[in-house]
């Protein structure tokens, strides 16, 4: 039987929902590699987003949650030592950037594989990209 509906992977649908734009799956399938991880992440994320939904930008919180789910010790270190890892850029948008040198040191400290390093860098660059317009004043 031929389906009347387009066959779109669920990860593409979810990514599109998170970013608000049609997009190929860039991060979800790289971090959540099996059904057990998906179930655990959904439980983890659904509980935490309820607490902060009105205070954060959903897509940024989702990406950081993906990292926190898989790389908890690394993300905890970044959160506890924010000044070491996050640079404040004084421009009209008060933007923040990642300190690449400190991040490389953290990768060594936590023995992060090269493939995981690429994923982490991609996600962080998405979260900390320079906004094209005045940013939403909510924060991750």
Coordinates of C-alpha atoms in Angstrom, one line a residue, residues 4-137:
X4 CA -0.4 9.4 1.0
X5 CA 1.9 11.2 3.5
X6 CA 5.5 12.1 2.8
X7 CA 8.1 9.9 4.5
X8 CA 10.0 12.4 6.6
X9 CA 12.3 11.1 9.3
X10 CA 11.0 12.0 12.8
X11 CA 14.3 13.6 13.7
X12 CA 13.9 16.0 10.7
X13 CA 10.5 17.0 11.9
X14 CA 11.7 17.5 15.5
X15 CA 14.7 19.6 14.4
X16 CA 12.5 21.7 12.2
X17 CA 10.2 22.3 15.1
X18 CA 13.0 23.3 17.4
X19 CA 14.7 25.7 15.0
X20 CA 11.6 27.0 13.5
X21 CA 12.9 26.4 10.0
X22 CA 12.9 23.4 7.8
X23 CA 16.3 21.7 8.3
X24 CA 18.0 18.4 8.0
X25 CA 18.8 16.7 11.2
X26 CA 22.1 18.3 12.3
X27 CA 22.4 17.3 16.0
X28 CA 19.7 15.0 17.3
X29 CA 20.8 11.8 15.6
X30 CA 24.5 12.6 16.4
X31 CA 23.8 12.8 20.1
X32 CA 20.9 10.4 20.5
X33 CA 22.2 7.2 18.9
X34 CA 19.7 4.6 20.1
X35 CA 16.1 4.3 21.3
X36 CA 17.2 4.1 24.9
X37 CA 18.9 7.5 24.7
X38 CA 15.9 9.0 23.0
X39 CA 13.6 7.8 25.8
X40 CA 15.9 9.0 28.5
X41 CA 16.4 12.4 26.8
X42 CA 12.7 12.9 26.4
X43 CA 12.1 12.2 30.1
X44 CA 15.1 14.4 31.0
X45 CA 14.1 17.3 28.7
X46 CA 10.4 17.3 29.4
X47 CA 10.9 17.7 33.1
X48 CA 13.5 20.4 32.8
X49 CA 11.8 22.5 30.1
X50 CA 8.6 22.8 32.3
X51 CA 10.7 24.6 34.9
X52 CA 12.2 27.2 32.6
X53 CA 10.1 27.4 29.5
X54 CA 9.1 31.1 29.8
X55 CA 12.7 32.1 30.7
X56 CA 14.7 30.6 27.9
X57 CA 14.9 30.5 24.1
X58 CA 13.6 27.0 23.3
X59 CA 16.0 26.0 20.6
X60 CA 19.1 27.1 22.6
X61 CA 17.9 25.3 25.7
X62 CA 17.2 22.2 23.6
X63 CA 20.7 22.2 22.2
X64 CA 22.4 22.8 25.6
X65 CA 20.2 20.0 27.0
X66 CA 21.4 17.6 24.3
X67 CA 25.0 18.4 25.4
X68 CA 24.1 18.2 29.1
X69 CA 22.5 14.9 28.5
X70 CA 25.5 13.3 26.8
X71 CA 28.4 15.3 28.1
X72 CA 27.3 16.1 31.6
X73 CA 30.7 16.6 33.3
X74 CA 31.9 18.9 30.5
X75 CA 28.8 21.1 30.5
X76 CA 28.9 21.3 34.3
X77 CA 32.5 22.5 34.1
X78 CA 31.5 25.1 31.6
X79 CA 28.6 26.2 33.7
X80 CA 30.7 26.4 36.9
X81 CA 33.5 28.3 35.2
X82 CA 31.6 30.5 32.8
X83 CA 34.2 33.3 32.7
X84 CA 36.8 30.8 31.6
X85 CA 34.8 29.4 28.7
X86 CA 32.4 32.2 27.6
X87 CA 33.7 35.5 26.3
X88 CA 31.4 38.6 26.5
X89 CA 31.5 40.6 23.3
X90 CA 30.5 44.2 23.8
X91 CA 28.5 45.1 20.8
X92 CA 24.9 46.4 20.4
X93 CA 23.6 42.8 21.0
X94 CA 25.8 42.0 24.1
X95 CA 26.7 38.7 22.4
X96 CA 28.7 35.9 23.9
X97 CA 31.2 33.6 22.2
X98 CA 33.0 30.4 23.2
X99 CA 36.7 30.5 24.2
X100 CA 38.1 27.9 21.8
X101 CA 41.4 27.5 23.8
X102 CA 39.6 26.8 27.1
X103 CA 37.2 24.4 25.3
X104 CA 40.2 22.5 23.8
X105 CA 41.7 22.2 27.3
X106 CA 38.3 20.9 28.6
X107 CA 38.2 18.3 25.8
X108 CA 41.6 17.0 26.9
X109 CA 40.6 17.0 30.6
X110 CA 37.4 15.1 30.0
X111 CA 38.9 12.8 27.3
X112 CA 36.3 13.8 24.6
X113 CA 36.8 11.9 21.4
X114 CA 37.4 13.8 18.2
X115 CA 34.0 13.0 16.7
X116 CA 32.3 14.1 19.9
X117 CA 34.4 17.3 19.8
X118 CA 33.1 18.1 16.4
X119 CA 29.5 17.6 17.5
X120 CA 30.0 19.8 20.6
X121 CA 31.6 22.6 18.6
X122 CA 28.8 22.5 16.1
X123 CA 26.1 22.7 18.7
X124 CA 27.9 25.4 20.7
X125 CA 28.4 27.5 17.5
X126 CA 24.7 27.2 16.8
X127 CA 23.8 28.3 20.4
X128 CA 26.4 31.1 20.4
X129 CA 26.1 32.4 16.8
X130 CA 25.9 36.1 16.4
X131 CA 22.3 37.1 16.1
X132 CA 21.2 38.8 12.9
X133 CA 18.7 41.0 14.8
X134 CA 18.3 42.1 18.4
X135 CA 18.3 38.9 20.5
X136 CA 15.4 37.7 22.6
X137 CA 16.3 38.9 26.1

